[in-house]
Amino acid sequence: MSASGPAGTPGAAETPSTFRSSSDELAVMWRRQEPVWHAVAGVVWLAAVVVTCLEVPGPHGRGPTLALLAVMAVAYVTVGVRGLRHLDARSGVLYHLAVWVALLAIQGVDPGTETWLLYFALFPQLWAMLSARRAVVGTVLVVVAFAALRWAQAEFSVKGLVEVVVSSLISLGISLSLGLFINRLLLEADRRAETIDELRATQARLAVVERDRGVQDERERISREIHDTLAQGFTSVVTLTRAAQAALGRGDVETARERLALVEATAVDNLSEARLIVAELTPGHLQSRTLVEALQRLGTAVSSETGLQARVTVEGEPTPLGGTAEVVLLRTAQEALSNVRRHAGAARVGVALAYRPDRVVLTVTDDGRGFDLAADRAGFGLDGVRARAAEVGGEVALVSAPGAGTTLQLDVPR
């Protein structure tokens, strides 16, 4: 039978080797095993009482033996239980000192007693209540004391000495082997509990790191969403407002009204996008429409707002790709058209969406001024495009040269 007790008990001057774990699981296991220890102690003690009552009385009768057994029971209730729970360092020592002296006295007054049955409870209690070092010392002292008593009862004969030495060595070997084996098992369980504690601590640290990483990723996602939606919408509002002011300056009220109507429509779209970003829903351009319809609507808006000729073409049979992939494709198209409008100085831009058996390819091509890929560093928008593509296993290719326009291609697996 194994046991382990709660760690860190107050007042313990020396932590027992079998109760060293700081793991809550071992403490729980000990609390569950404690009734078993009590039951074993009670059953063995009761068996000793019954045997004493049934066997032939010794030279001094049954009275002394029963009285000493009662002393052992009182010792267990008063200090033995405290020693088993390790409520203080002295209880276990006092208990074993009392019970072994009492058992030695029983052996002295009644040499033929069968109360040696108590060994089955007392030796395991040595290892449960005391440290390994004290348990070894206690076991040796007990065996030596009982051997000396038995030799004295054999009138110090040589034959009696041989019998006592042989039986004592066997008892000592079995007791120490069993005790040390149990102690080793418990130490191994203790080390495993410490390893589990370390693993849990590591998991807790990793959870903190993952949570921080998740927060950072969410910040980056929201930054991309704002850049790809709200920032572009506000840019459109500014551009359209300036166009309306210019039309009013020329006295072209009708054109000014058209631009102001576009300003209102753009502001409404931006407001919808802001609400959807907060709610983490599908982008507004994909609400209640397909990706192809969203791209066509986007091309129409770019053409009406800036005069840039935007043409959207579709190759293959359009099929749903799932919200994440379609969001990446739409956001990439938005970012590419925004860059064309702000930086390219282009007259025409083409948006091609090709549905192929194993992938979908989005290509945005303009006839603008282009730029030197080696000299010009990509901005936040292109970084966001690459980050989005990586989320769905896609690849981004950018081709441009001064005076030759720019082509952005996004390849997304189906």
mmCIF file of C-alpha atoms in Angstrom:
data_model
loop_
_atom_site.group_PDB
_atom_site.id
_atom_site.type_symbol
_atom_site.label_atom_id
_atom_site.label_comp_id
_atom_site.label_asym_id
_atom_site.label_seq_id
_atom_site.Cartn_x
_atom_site.Cartn_y
_atom_site.Cartn_z
ATOM 1 C CA MET A 1 0.000 0.000 0.000
ATOM 2 C CA SER A 2 1.361 3.415 -0.904
ATOM 3 C CA ALA A 3 0.737 6.786 0.585
ATOM 4 C CA SER A 4 1.641 10.360 0.084
ATOM 5 C CA GLY A 5 0.786 13.375 2.162
ATOM 6 C CA PRO A 6 0.242 17.072 1.708
ATOM 7 C CA ALA A 7 3.327 19.109 1.180
ATOM 8 C CA GLY A 8 4.388 22.138 3.074
ATOM 9 C CA THR A 9 2.642 21.192 6.300
ATOM 10 C CA PRO A 10 3.188 23.720 9.059
ATOM 11 C CA GLY A 11 5.717 22.916 11.717
ATOM 12 C CA ALA A 12 7.428 20.113 9.798
ATOM 13 C CA ALA A 13 11.113 20.292 10.661
ATOM 14 C CA GLU A 14 11.940 17.555 8.156
ATOM 15 C CA THR A 15 9.714 16.763 5.213
ATOM 16 C CA PRO A 16 9.214 12.976 4.941
ATOM 17 C CA SER A 17 10.592 11.411 1.806
ATOM 18 C CA THR A 18 7.232 9.921 0.926
ATOM 19 C CA PHE A 19 5.383 13.240 1.240
ATOM 20 C CA ARG A 20 7.546 15.683 -0.681
ATOM 21 C CA SER A 21 5.243 16.512 -3.602
ATOM 22 C CA SER A 22 3.795 19.986 -3.907
ATOM 23 C CA SER A 23 1.269 18.719 -6.401
ATOM 24 C CA ASP A 24 -2.377 19.177 -5.602
ATOM 25 C CA GLU A 25 -3.078 15.797 -7.187
ATOM 26 C CA LEU A 26 -0.868 14.028 -4.648
ATOM 27 C CA ALA A 27 -2.508 15.895 -1.797
ATOM 28 C CA VAL A 28 -5.907 14.810 -3.084
ATOM 29 C CA MET A 29 -4.658 11.243 -3.486
ATOM 30 C CA TRP A 30 -3.427 11.253 0.120
ATOM 31 C CA ARG A 31 -6.746 12.502 1.453
ATOM 32 C CA ARG A 32 -8.457 9.691 -0.411
ATOM 33 C CA GLN A 33 -6.040 7.062 0.949
ATOM 34 C CA GLU A 34 -6.117 8.203 4.576
ATOM 35 C CA PRO A 35 -9.346 6.296 5.415
ATOM 36 C CA VAL A 36 -7.715 3.145 4.056
ATOM 37 C CA TRP A 37 -4.778 3.573 6.434
ATOM 38 C CA HIS A 38 -7.190 4.029 9.328
ATOM 39 C CA ALA A 39 -9.159 0.966 8.263
ATOM 40 C CA VAL A 40 -6.032 -1.211 8.022
ATOM 41 C CA ALA A 41 -4.807 -0.034 11.420
ATOM 42 C CA GLY A 42 -8.209 -0.730 12.973
ATOM 43 C CA VAL A 43 -8.594 -4.175 11.416
ATOM 44 C CA VAL A 44 -5.088 -5.316 12.396
ATOM 45 C CA TRP A 45 -5.478 -3.974 15.941
ATOM 46 C CA LEU A 46 -8.873 -5.675 16.315
ATOM 47 C CA ALA A 47 -7.388 -8.931 15.007
ATOM 48 C CA ALA A 48 -4.655 -8.689 17.641
ATOM 49 C CA VAL A 49 -7.292 -8.174 20.346
ATOM 50 C CA VAL A 50 -9.345 -11.157 19.135
ATOM 51 C CA VAL A 51 -6.281 -13.408 18.942
ATOM 52 C CA THR A 52 -5.275 -12.354 22.460
ATOM 53 C CA CYS A 53 -8.711 -13.225 23.762
ATOM 54 C CA LEU A 54 -8.754 -16.615 22.032
ATOM 55 C CA GLU A 55 -5.213 -17.826 22.654
ATOM 56 C CA VAL A 56 -3.947 -19.483 25.808
ATOM 57 C CA PRO A 57 -3.177 -16.775 28.361
ATOM 58 C CA GLY A 58 0.468 -16.065 29.127
ATOM 59 C CA PRO A 59 2.083 -16.319 32.561
ATOM 60 C CA HIS A 60 0.605 -12.951 33.532
ATOM 61 C CA GLY A 61 -2.831 -13.521 32.007
ATOM 62 C CA ARG A 62 -4.517 -11.517 29.250
ATOM 63 C CA GLY A 63 -4.885 -8.310 31.259
ATOM 64 C CA PRO A 64 -1.445 -6.762 30.625
ATOM 65 C CA THR A 65 -1.577 -7.563 26.906
ATOM 66 C CA LEU A 66 -5.047 -6.064 26.471
ATOM 67 C CA ALA A 67 -4.014 -3.009 28.485
ATOM 68 C CA LEU A 68 -0.965 -2.465 26.285
ATOM 69 C CA LEU A 69 -3.106 -2.903 23.167
ATOM 70 C CA ALA A 70 -5.420 -0.224 24.553
ATOM 71 C CA VAL A 71 -2.381 2.045 25.032
ATOM 72 C CA MET A 72 -1.474 1.494 21.370
ATOM 73 C CA ALA A 73 -5.011 2.406 20.275
ATOM 74 C CA VAL A 74 -4.948 5.593 22.350
ATOM 75 C CA ALA A 75 -1.544 6.485 20.938
ATOM 76 C CA TYR A 76 -2.853 6.059 17.410
ATOM 77 C CA VAL A 77 -5.895 8.260 18.014
ATOM 78 C CA THR A 78 -3.997 11.020 19.847
ATOM 79 C CA VAL A 79 -0.682 11.320 17.990
ATOM 80 C CA GLY A 80 -0.710 8.620 15.320
ATOM 81 C CA VAL A 81 -3.344 10.323 13.168
ATOM 82 C CA ARG A 82 -1.477 13.630 13.490
ATOM 83 C CA GLY A 83 1.715 11.878 12.435
ATOM 84 C CA LEU A 84 -0.036 10.294 9.478
ATOM 85 C CA ARG A 85 -1.253 13.740 8.388
ATOM 86 C CA HIS A 86 2.105 15.373 9.233
ATOM 87 C CA LEU A 87 0.518 18.108 11.279
ATOM 88 C CA ASP A 88 3.769 18.415 13.253
ATOM 89 C CA ALA A 89 7.212 16.810 13.147
ATOM 90 C CA ARG A 90 7.103 15.099 16.552
ATOM 91 C CA SER A 91 3.792 13.246 16.347
ATOM 92 C CA GLY A 92 5.058 10.419 14.139
ATOM 93 C CA VAL A 93 8.158 9.907 16.305
ATOM 94 C CA LEU A 94 6.159 9.920 19.555
ATOM 95 C CA TYR A 95 3.590 7.526 18.139
ATOM 96 C CA HIS A 96 6.123 4.943 16.992
ATOM 97 C CA LEU A 97 8.087 5.255 20.214
ATOM 98 C CA ALA A 98 4.892 4.508 22.180
ATOM 99 C CA VAL A 99 3.539 1.635 20.066
ATOM 100 C CA TRP A 100 6.835 -0.189 19.583
ATOM 101 C CA VAL A 101 7.637 0.024 23.296
ATOM 102 C CA ALA A 102 4.135 -1.267 24.035
ATOM 103 C CA LEU A 103 4.506 -4.131 21.551
ATOM 104 C CA LEU A 104 7.934 -4.925 22.985
ATOM 105 C CA ALA A 105 6.371 -5.014 26.451
ATOM 106 C CA ILE A 106 3.644 -7.383 25.189
ATOM 107 C CA GLN A 107 6.351 -9.671 23.828
ATOM 108 C CA GLY A 108 8.075 -9.481 27.197
ATOM 109 C CA VAL A 109 5.080 -10.376 29.369
ATOM 110 C CA ASP A 110 3.692 -12.948 26.930
ATOM 111 C CA PRO A 111 6.419 -14.651 24.864
ATOM 112 C CA GLY A 112 3.895 -16.806 23.035
ATOM 113 C CA THR A 113 1.686 -13.934 21.918
ATOM 114 C CA GLU A 114 0.409 -13.703 18.383
ATOM 115 C CA THR A 115 0.256 -9.910 18.415
ATOM 116 C CA TRP A 116 3.101 -9.879 15.881
ATOM 117 C CA LEU A 117 0.154 -9.369 13.482
ATOM 118 C CA LEU A 118 0.559 -5.686 14.324
ATOM 119 C CA TYR A 119 3.759 -5.695 12.259
ATOM 120 C CA PHE A 120 1.581 -5.570 9.120
ATOM 121 C CA ALA A 121 0.310 -2.143 10.188
ATOM 122 C CA LEU A 122 3.256 -0.720 12.148
ATOM 123 C CA PHE A 123 6.068 -1.225 9.634
ATOM 124 C CA PRO A 124 4.172 0.489 6.764
ATOM 125 C CA GLN A 125 3.264 3.283 9.193
ATOM 126 C CA LEU A 126 6.980 3.825 9.815
ATOM 127 C CA TRP A 127 7.460 4.687 6.146
ATOM 128 C CA ALA A 128 4.247 6.670 5.940
ATOM 129 C CA MET A 129 4.926 8.901 8.955
ATOM 130 C CA LEU A 130 8.707 9.313 8.961
ATOM 131 C CA SER A 131 11.368 10.315 6.490
ATOM 132 C CA ALA A 132 13.286 7.603 4.653
ATOM 133 C CA ARG A 133 16.325 8.041 6.897
ATOM 134 C CA ARG A 134 14.271 7.885 10.102
ATOM 135 C CA ALA A 135 12.243 4.956 8.768
ATOM 136 C CA VAL A 136 15.434 2.972 8.076
ATOM 137 C CA VAL A 137 16.833 3.767 11.522
ATOM 138 C CA GLY A 138 13.503 2.927 13.161
ATOM 139 C CA THR A 139 13.223 -0.386 11.325
ATOM 140 C CA VAL A 140 16.752 -1.417 12.334
ATOM 141 C CA LEU A 141 16.206 -0.418 15.983
ATOM 142 C CA VAL A 142 12.895 -2.301 16.156
ATOM 143 C CA VAL A 143 14.331 -5.491 14.666
ATOM 144 C CA VAL A 144 17.395 -5.327 16.931
ATOM 145 C CA ALA A 145 15.250 -4.682 20.027
ATOM 146 C CA PHE A 146 12.922 -7.611 19.335
ATOM 147 C CA ALA A 147 15.899 -9.831 18.470
ATOM 148 C CA ALA A 148 17.563 -8.974 21.759
ATOM 149 C CA LEU A 149 14.345 -9.700 23.660
ATOM 150 C CA ARG A 150 13.855 -13.041 21.939
ATOM 151 C CA TRP A 151 17.479 -14.030 22.605
ATOM 152 C CA ALA A 152 17.018 -13.092 26.259
ATOM 153 C CA GLN A 153 13.867 -15.196 26.387
ATOM 154 C CA ALA A 154 15.922 -18.053 24.894
ATOM 155 C CA GLU A 155 18.278 -17.645 27.872
ATOM 156 C CA PHE A 156 21.080 -16.362 25.618
ATOM 157 C CA SER A 157 21.735 -19.780 24.148
ATOM 158 C CA VAL A 158 23.882 -20.199 21.053
ATOM 159 C CA LYS A 159 21.110 -22.076 19.263
ATOM 160 C CA GLY A 160 18.654 -19.368 20.162
ATOM 161 C CA LEU A 161 21.089 -16.709 18.924
ATOM 162 C CA VAL A 162 21.404 -18.383 15.517
ATOM 163 C CA GLU A 163 17.648 -18.638 15.162
ATOM 164 C CA VAL A 164 17.143 -15.032 16.250
ATOM 165 C CA VAL A 165 19.860 -13.698 13.938
ATOM 166 C CA VAL A 166 18.550 -15.583 10.893
ATOM 167 C CA SER A 167 14.926 -14.624 11.438
ATOM 168 C CA SER A 168 15.846 -11.036 12.292
ATOM 169 C CA LEU A 169 17.990 -10.634 9.186
ATOM 170 C CA ILE A 170 15.165 -11.996 7.046
ATOM 171 C CA SER A 171 12.667 -9.652 8.689
ATOM 172 C CA LEU A 172 15.025 -6.704 8.359
ATOM 173 C CA GLY A 173 15.749 -7.422 4.712
ATOM 174 C CA ILE A 174 12.082 -7.789 3.812
ATOM 175 C CA SER A 175 11.062 -4.706 5.785
ATOM 176 C CA LEU A 176 13.784 -2.474 4.363
ATOM 177 C CA SER A 177 13.344 -3.752 0.809
ATOM 178 C CA LEU A 178 9.602 -3.250 0.858
ATOM 179 C CA GLY A 179 9.859 0.157 2.531
ATOM 180 C CA LEU A 180 12.568 1.448 0.201
ATOM 181 C CA PHE A 181 10.708 0.094 -2.829
ATOM 182 C CA ILE A 182 7.514 1.878 -1.802
ATOM 183 C CA ASN A 183 9.520 5.009 -1.036
ATOM 184 C CA ARG A 184 11.145 4.858 -4.480
ATOM 185 C CA LEU A 185 7.752 4.513 -6.162
ATOM 186 C CA LEU A 186 6.455 7.511 -4.289
ATOM 187 C CA LEU A 187 9.535 9.568 -5.123
ATOM 188 C CA GLU A 188 9.018 8.686 -8.780
ATOM 189 C CA ALA A 189 5.377 9.758 -8.498
ATOM 190 C CA ASP A 190 6.594 12.924 -6.808
ATOM 191 C CA ARG A 191 8.982 13.681 -9.668
ATOM 192 C CA ARG A 192 6.228 13.041 -12.190
ATOM 193 C CA ALA A 193 3.969 15.410 -10.296
ATOM 194 C CA GLU A 194 6.693 18.072 -10.376
ATOM 195 C CA THR A 195 7.108 17.468 -14.114
ATOM 196 C CA ILE A 196 3.358 17.878 -14.585
ATOM 197 C CA ASP A 197 3.495 21.105 -12.573
ATOM 198 C CA GLU A 198 6.342 22.364 -14.771
ATOM 199 C CA LEU A 199 4.427 21.408 -17.915
ATOM 200 C CA ARG A 200 1.357 23.240 -16.672
ATOM 201 C CA ALA A 201 3.448 26.290 -15.846
ATOM 202 C CA THR A 202 4.946 26.138 -19.345
ATOM 203 C CA GLN A 203 1.471 25.790 -20.846
ATOM 204 C CA ALA A 204 0.352 28.810 -18.849
ATOM 205 C CA ARG A 205 3.305 30.828 -20.152
ATOM 206 C CA LEU A 206 2.605 29.675 -23.700
ATOM 207 C CA ALA A 207 -1.044 30.605 -23.263
ATOM 208 C CA VAL A 208 0.016 34.123 -22.282
ATOM 209 C CA VAL A 209 2.324 34.322 -25.307
ATOM 210 C CA GLU A 210 -0.411 33.003 -27.608
ATOM 211 C CA ARG A 211 -2.901 35.451 -26.150
ATOM 212 C CA ASP A 212 -0.480 38.344 -26.683
ATOM 213 C CA ARG A 213 0.178 37.104 -30.196
ATOM 214 C CA GLY A 214 -3.555 36.858 -30.825
ATOM 215 C CA VAL A 215 -4.007 40.436 -29.625
ATOM 216 C CA GLN A 216 -1.220 41.594 -31.938
ATOM 217 C CA ASP A 217 -2.652 39.656 -34.878
ATOM 218 C CA GLU A 218 -6.071 41.143 -34.206
ATOM 219 C CA ARG A 219 -4.591 44.624 -34.128
ATOM 220 C CA GLU A 220 -2.890 43.990 -37.461
ATOM 221 C CA ARG A 221 -6.120 42.592 -38.900
ATOM 222 C CA ILE A 222 -8.113 45.610 -37.800
ATOM 223 C CA SER A 223 -5.386 47.889 -39.179
ATOM 224 C CA ARG A 224 -5.652 46.168 -42.545
ATOM 225 C CA GLU A 225 -9.437 46.350 -42.454
ATOM 226 C CA ILE A 226 -9.349 50.074 -41.700
ATOM 227 C CA HIS A 227 -6.723 50.692 -44.365
ATOM 228 C CA ASP A 228 -8.573 48.674 -47.005
ATOM 229 C CA THR A 229 -12.027 50.070 -46.261
ATOM 230 C CA LEU A 230 -12.406 53.183 -44.152
ATOM 231 C CA ALA A 231 -9.188 54.903 -45.248
ATOM 232 C CA GLN A 232 -9.992 54.323 -48.915
ATOM 233 C CA GLY A 233 -13.573 55.464 -48.377
ATOM 234 C CA PHE A 234 -12.409 58.688 -46.743
ATOM 235 C CA THR A 235 -9.995 59.223 -49.632
ATOM 236 C CA SER A 236 -12.921 58.889 -52.024
ATOM 237 C CA VAL A 237 -14.969 61.357 -49.959
ATOM 238 C CA VAL A 238 -12.148 63.899 -50.058
ATOM 239 C CA THR A 239 -11.672 63.443 -53.804
ATOM 240 C CA LEU A 240 -15.384 63.705 -54.564
ATOM 241 C CA THR A 241 -15.810 66.730 -52.285
ATOM 242 C CA ARG A 242 -13.020 68.554 -54.108
ATOM 243 C CA ALA A 243 -14.601 67.621 -57.430
ATOM 244 C CA ALA A 244 -17.944 68.961 -56.217
ATOM 245 C CA GLN A 245 -16.327 72.200 -55.087
ATOM 246 C CA ALA A 246 -14.626 72.563 -58.471
ATOM 247 C CA ALA A 247 -17.955 71.970 -60.268
ATOM 248 C CA LEU A 248 -19.650 74.597 -58.115
ATOM 249 C CA GLY A 249 -16.833 76.998 -58.916
ATOM 250 C CA ARG A 250 -17.585 76.489 -62.604
ATOM 251 C CA GLY A 251 -21.309 76.890 -61.985
ATOM 252 C CA ASP A 252 -21.954 73.223 -62.909
ATOM 253 C CA VAL A 253 -24.588 72.507 -60.293
ATOM 254 C CA GLU A 254 -25.655 69.193 -61.845
ATOM 255 C CA THR A 255 -22.139 67.725 -61.698
ATOM 256 C CA ALA A 256 -21.770 68.970 -58.127
ATOM 257 C CA ARG A 257 -24.979 67.215 -57.150
ATOM 258 C CA GLU A 258 -23.755 63.969 -58.716
ATOM 259 C CA ARG A 259 -20.490 64.197 -56.785
ATOM 260 C CA LEU A 260 -22.304 64.965 -53.531
ATOM 261 C CA ALA A 261 -24.583 61.960 -54.122
ATOM 262 C CA LEU A 262 -21.474 59.806 -54.514
ATOM 263 C CA VAL A 263 -20.058 61.308 -51.321
ATOM 264 C CA GLU A 264 -23.219 60.280 -49.487
ATOM 265 C CA ALA A 265 -23.149 56.762 -50.957
ATOM 266 C CA THR A 266 -19.472 56.362 -50.063
ATOM 267 C CA ALA A 267 -20.102 57.581 -46.498
ATOM 268 C CA VAL A 268 -22.968 55.113 -46.119
ATOM 269 C CA ASP A 269 -20.746 52.275 -47.332
ATOM 270 C CA ASN A 270 -18.006 53.332 -44.927
ATOM 271 C CA LEU A 271 -20.438 53.408 -42.044
ATOM 272 C CA SER A 272 -21.606 49.898 -42.946
ATOM 273 C CA GLU A 273 -18.016 48.673 -43.179
ATOM 274 C CA ALA A 274 -17.195 50.186 -39.764
ATOM 275 C CA ARG A 275 -20.117 48.365 -38.178
ATOM 276 C CA LEU A 276 -19.142 45.089 -39.818
ATOM 277 C CA ILE A 277 -15.519 45.417 -38.737
ATOM 278 C CA VAL A 278 -16.693 45.797 -35.150
ATOM 279 C CA ALA A 279 -18.984 42.799 -35.532
ATOM 280 C CA GLU A 280 -16.273 40.784 -37.368
ATOM 281 C CA LEU A 281 -18.692 39.885 -40.132
ATOM 282 C CA THR A 282 -18.227 39.435 -43.873
ATOM 283 C CA PRO A 283 -17.079 42.636 -45.670
ATOM 284 C CA GLY A 284 -19.941 44.884 -46.745
ATOM 285 C CA HIS A 285 -19.258 44.424 -50.455
ATOM 286 C CA LEU A 286 -19.919 40.686 -50.064
ATOM 287 C CA GLN A 287 -23.145 41.052 -48.121
ATOM 288 C CA SER A 288 -26.020 39.507 -50.121
ATOM 289 C CA ARG A 289 -23.915 39.276 -53.302
ATOM 290 C CA THR A 290 -21.270 37.076 -54.934
ATOM 291 C CA LEU A 291 -17.591 37.888 -55.271
ATOM 292 C CA VAL A 292 -18.052 38.609 -58.992
ATOM 293 C CA GLU A 293 -20.900 41.028 -58.257
ATOM 294 C CA ALA A 294 -18.852 42.713 -55.544
ATOM 295 C CA LEU A 295 -15.891 43.203 -57.947
ATOM 296 C CA GLN A 296 -18.177 44.588 -60.659
ATOM 297 C CA ARG A 297 -19.719 46.995 -58.165
ATOM 298 C CA LEU A 298 -16.234 48.011 -57.045
ATOM 299 C CA GLY A 299 -15.138 48.650 -60.647
ATOM 300 C CA THR A 300 -18.246 50.716 -61.319
ATOM 301 C CA ALA A 301 -17.636 52.810 -58.208
ATOM 302 C CA VAL A 302 -14.008 53.478 -59.175
ATOM 303 C CA SER A 303 -15.027 54.528 -62.681
ATOM 304 C CA SER A 304 -17.792 56.869 -61.476
ATOM 305 C CA GLU A 305 -15.667 58.443 -58.768
ATOM 306 C CA THR A 306 -12.446 59.100 -60.683
ATOM 307 C CA GLY A 307 -13.139 58.770 -64.399
ATOM 308 C CA LEU A 308 -10.648 55.895 -64.500
ATOM 309 C CA GLN A 309 -11.820 53.227 -66.953
ATOM 310 C CA ALA A 310 -12.113 50.089 -64.833
ATOM 311 C CA ARG A 311 -13.028 46.845 -66.596
ATOM 312 C CA VAL A 312 -13.896 43.656 -64.722
ATOM 313 C CA THR A 313 -13.718 40.307 -66.516
ATOM 314 C CA VAL A 314 -14.399 36.779 -65.322
ATOM 315 C CA GLU A 315 -12.960 33.557 -66.736
ATOM 316 C CA GLY A 316 -14.377 30.140 -65.902
ATOM 317 C CA GLU A 317 -17.436 29.160 -63.880
ATOM 318 C CA PRO A 318 -17.735 31.184 -60.630
ATOM 319 C CA THR A 319 -18.182 28.994 -57.552
ATOM 320 C CA PRO A 320 -18.291 29.900 -53.851
ATOM 321 C CA LEU A 321 -14.863 29.774 -52.216
ATOM 322 C CA GLY A 322 -15.772 30.332 -48.603
ATOM 323 C CA GLY A 323 -15.827 33.605 -46.730
ATOM 324 C CA THR A 324 -12.111 33.872 -45.914
ATOM 325 C CA ALA A 325 -10.781 33.314 -49.449
ATOM 326 C CA GLU A 326 -13.358 35.646 -50.995
ATOM 327 C CA VAL A 327 -12.540 38.354 -48.445
ATOM 328 C CA VAL A 328 -8.837 38.071 -49.355
ATOM 329 C CA LEU A 329 -9.607 38.367 -53.078
ATOM 330 C CA LEU A 330 -11.925 41.343 -52.599
ATOM 331 C CA ARG A 331 -9.579 43.182 -50.245
ATOM 332 C CA THR A 332 -6.690 42.626 -52.644
ATOM 333 C CA ALA A 333 -8.725 44.094 -55.493
ATOM 334 C CA GLN A 334 -9.672 47.074 -53.311
ATOM 335 C CA GLU A 335 -6.055 47.704 -52.338
ATOM 336 C CA ALA A 336 -4.806 47.377 -55.919
ATOM 337 C CA LEU A 337 -7.443 49.775 -57.291
ATOM 338 C CA SER A 338 -6.728 52.235 -54.478
ATOM 339 C CA ASN A 339 -3.015 52.223 -55.358
ATOM 340 C CA VAL A 340 -3.818 52.674 -59.045
ATOM 341 C CA ARG A 341 -6.100 55.606 -58.280
ATOM 342 C CA ARG A 342 -3.651 57.344 -55.962
ATOM 343 C CA HIS A 343 -0.244 56.608 -57.448
ATOM 344 C CA ALA A 344 -0.352 55.141 -60.953
ATOM 345 C CA GLY A 345 -1.707 58.056 -63.009
ATOM 346 C CA ALA A 346 -3.370 55.452 -65.201
ATOM 347 C CA ALA A 347 -6.201 55.875 -67.690
ATOM 348 C CA ARG A 348 -7.330 52.256 -67.695
ATOM 349 C CA VAL A 349 -7.251 49.368 -65.236
ATOM 350 C CA GLY A 350 -8.354 45.787 -65.737
ATOM 351 C CA VAL A 351 -9.550 43.417 -63.019
ATOM 352 C CA ALA A 352 -9.561 39.767 -64.139
ATOM 353 C CA LEU A 353 -10.862 36.909 -62.027
ATOM 354 C CA ALA A 354 -10.031 33.423 -63.336
ATOM 355 C CA TYR A 355 -11.671 30.306 -61.857
ATOM 356 C CA ARG A 356 -9.376 27.355 -62.550
ATOM 357 C CA PRO A 357 -9.722 23.711 -61.446
ATOM 358 C CA ASP A 358 -7.364 23.960 -58.474
ATOM 359 C CA ARG A 359 -7.085 27.698 -57.819
ATOM 360 C CA VAL A 360 -8.526 31.156 -58.391
ATOM 361 C CA VAL A 361 -6.343 33.888 -59.832
ATOM 362 C CA LEU A 362 -7.011 37.605 -59.440
ATOM 363 C CA THR A 363 -5.064 39.919 -61.753
ATOM 364 C CA VAL A 364 -5.160 43.723 -61.606
ATOM 365 C CA THR A 365 -3.353 45.483 -64.454
ATOM 366 C CA ASP A 366 -3.036 49.232 -65.136
ATOM 367 C CA ASP A 367 -1.386 51.345 -67.845
ATOM 368 C CA GLY A 368 0.069 53.863 -65.408
ATOM 369 C CA ARG A 369 3.558 55.103 -64.803
ATOM 370 C CA GLY A 370 4.768 51.994 -62.986
ATOM 371 C CA PHE A 371 7.763 51.955 -60.682
ATOM 372 C CA ASP A 372 11.105 50.259 -60.061
ATOM 373 C CA LEU A 373 10.518 47.238 -57.834
ATOM 374 C CA ALA A 374 14.152 47.157 -56.732
ATOM 375 C CA ALA A 375 14.251 50.834 -55.736
ATOM 376 C CA ASP A 376 10.754 51.456 -54.360
ATOM 377 C CA ARG A 377 9.800 49.783 -51.124
ATOM 378 C CA ALA A 378 6.295 48.317 -50.931
ATOM 379 C CA GLY A 379 4.006 50.166 -48.547
ATOM 380 C CA PHE A 380 1.604 48.994 -45.871
ATOM 381 C CA GLY A 381 -1.059 48.114 -48.414
ATOM 382 C CA LEU A 382 1.070 45.551 -50.254
ATOM 383 C CA ASP A 383 2.340 44.182 -46.967
ATOM 384 C CA GLY A 384 -1.293 43.680 -45.975
ATOM 385 C CA VAL A 385 -2.032 41.941 -49.283
ATOM 386 C CA ARG A 386 0.804 39.487 -48.700
ATOM 387 C CA ALA A 387 -0.281 38.886 -45.108
ATOM 388 C CA ARG A 388 -3.856 38.185 -46.173
ATOM 389 C CA ALA A 389 -2.693 35.844 -48.932
ATOM 390 C CA ALA A 390 -0.550 33.896 -46.479
ATOM 391 C CA GLU A 391 -3.593 33.325 -44.251
ATOM 392 C CA VAL A 392 -5.301 31.279 -46.987
ATOM 393 C CA GLY A 393 -2.181 29.713 -48.499
ATOM 394 C CA GLY A 394 -2.124 32.117 -51.448
ATOM 395 C CA GLU A 395 0.764 33.683 -53.326
ATOM 396 C CA VAL A 396 1.242 37.268 -54.518
ATOM 397 C CA ALA A 397 3.252 38.354 -57.563
ATOM 398 C CA LEU A 398 3.978 41.977 -58.497
ATOM 399 C CA VAL A 399 5.350 43.053 -61.881
ATOM 400 C CA SER A 400 6.148 46.697 -62.704
ATOM 401 C CA ALA A 401 8.657 48.917 -64.441
ATOM 402 C CA PRO A 402 8.898 52.677 -64.940
ATOM 403 C CA GLY A 403 6.552 53.686 -67.769
ATOM 404 C CA ALA A 404 5.219 50.145 -68.255
ATOM 405 C CA GLY A 405 2.352 50.034 -65.767
ATOM 406 C CA THR A 406 1.859 47.548 -62.937
ATOM 407 C CA THR A 407 0.392 44.077 -62.654
ATOM 408 C CA LEU A 408 -0.605 42.532 -59.334
ATOM 409 C CA GLN A 409 -1.543 38.845 -59.286
ATOM 410 C CA LEU A 410 -3.001 36.869 -56.384
ATOM 411 C CA ASP A 411 -3.188 33.077 -56.644
ATOM 412 C CA VAL A 412 -5.496 31.416 -54.096
ATOM 413 C CA PRO A 413 -5.935 27.613 -53.845
ATOM 414 C CA ARG A 414 -9.491 26.262 -54.037
#
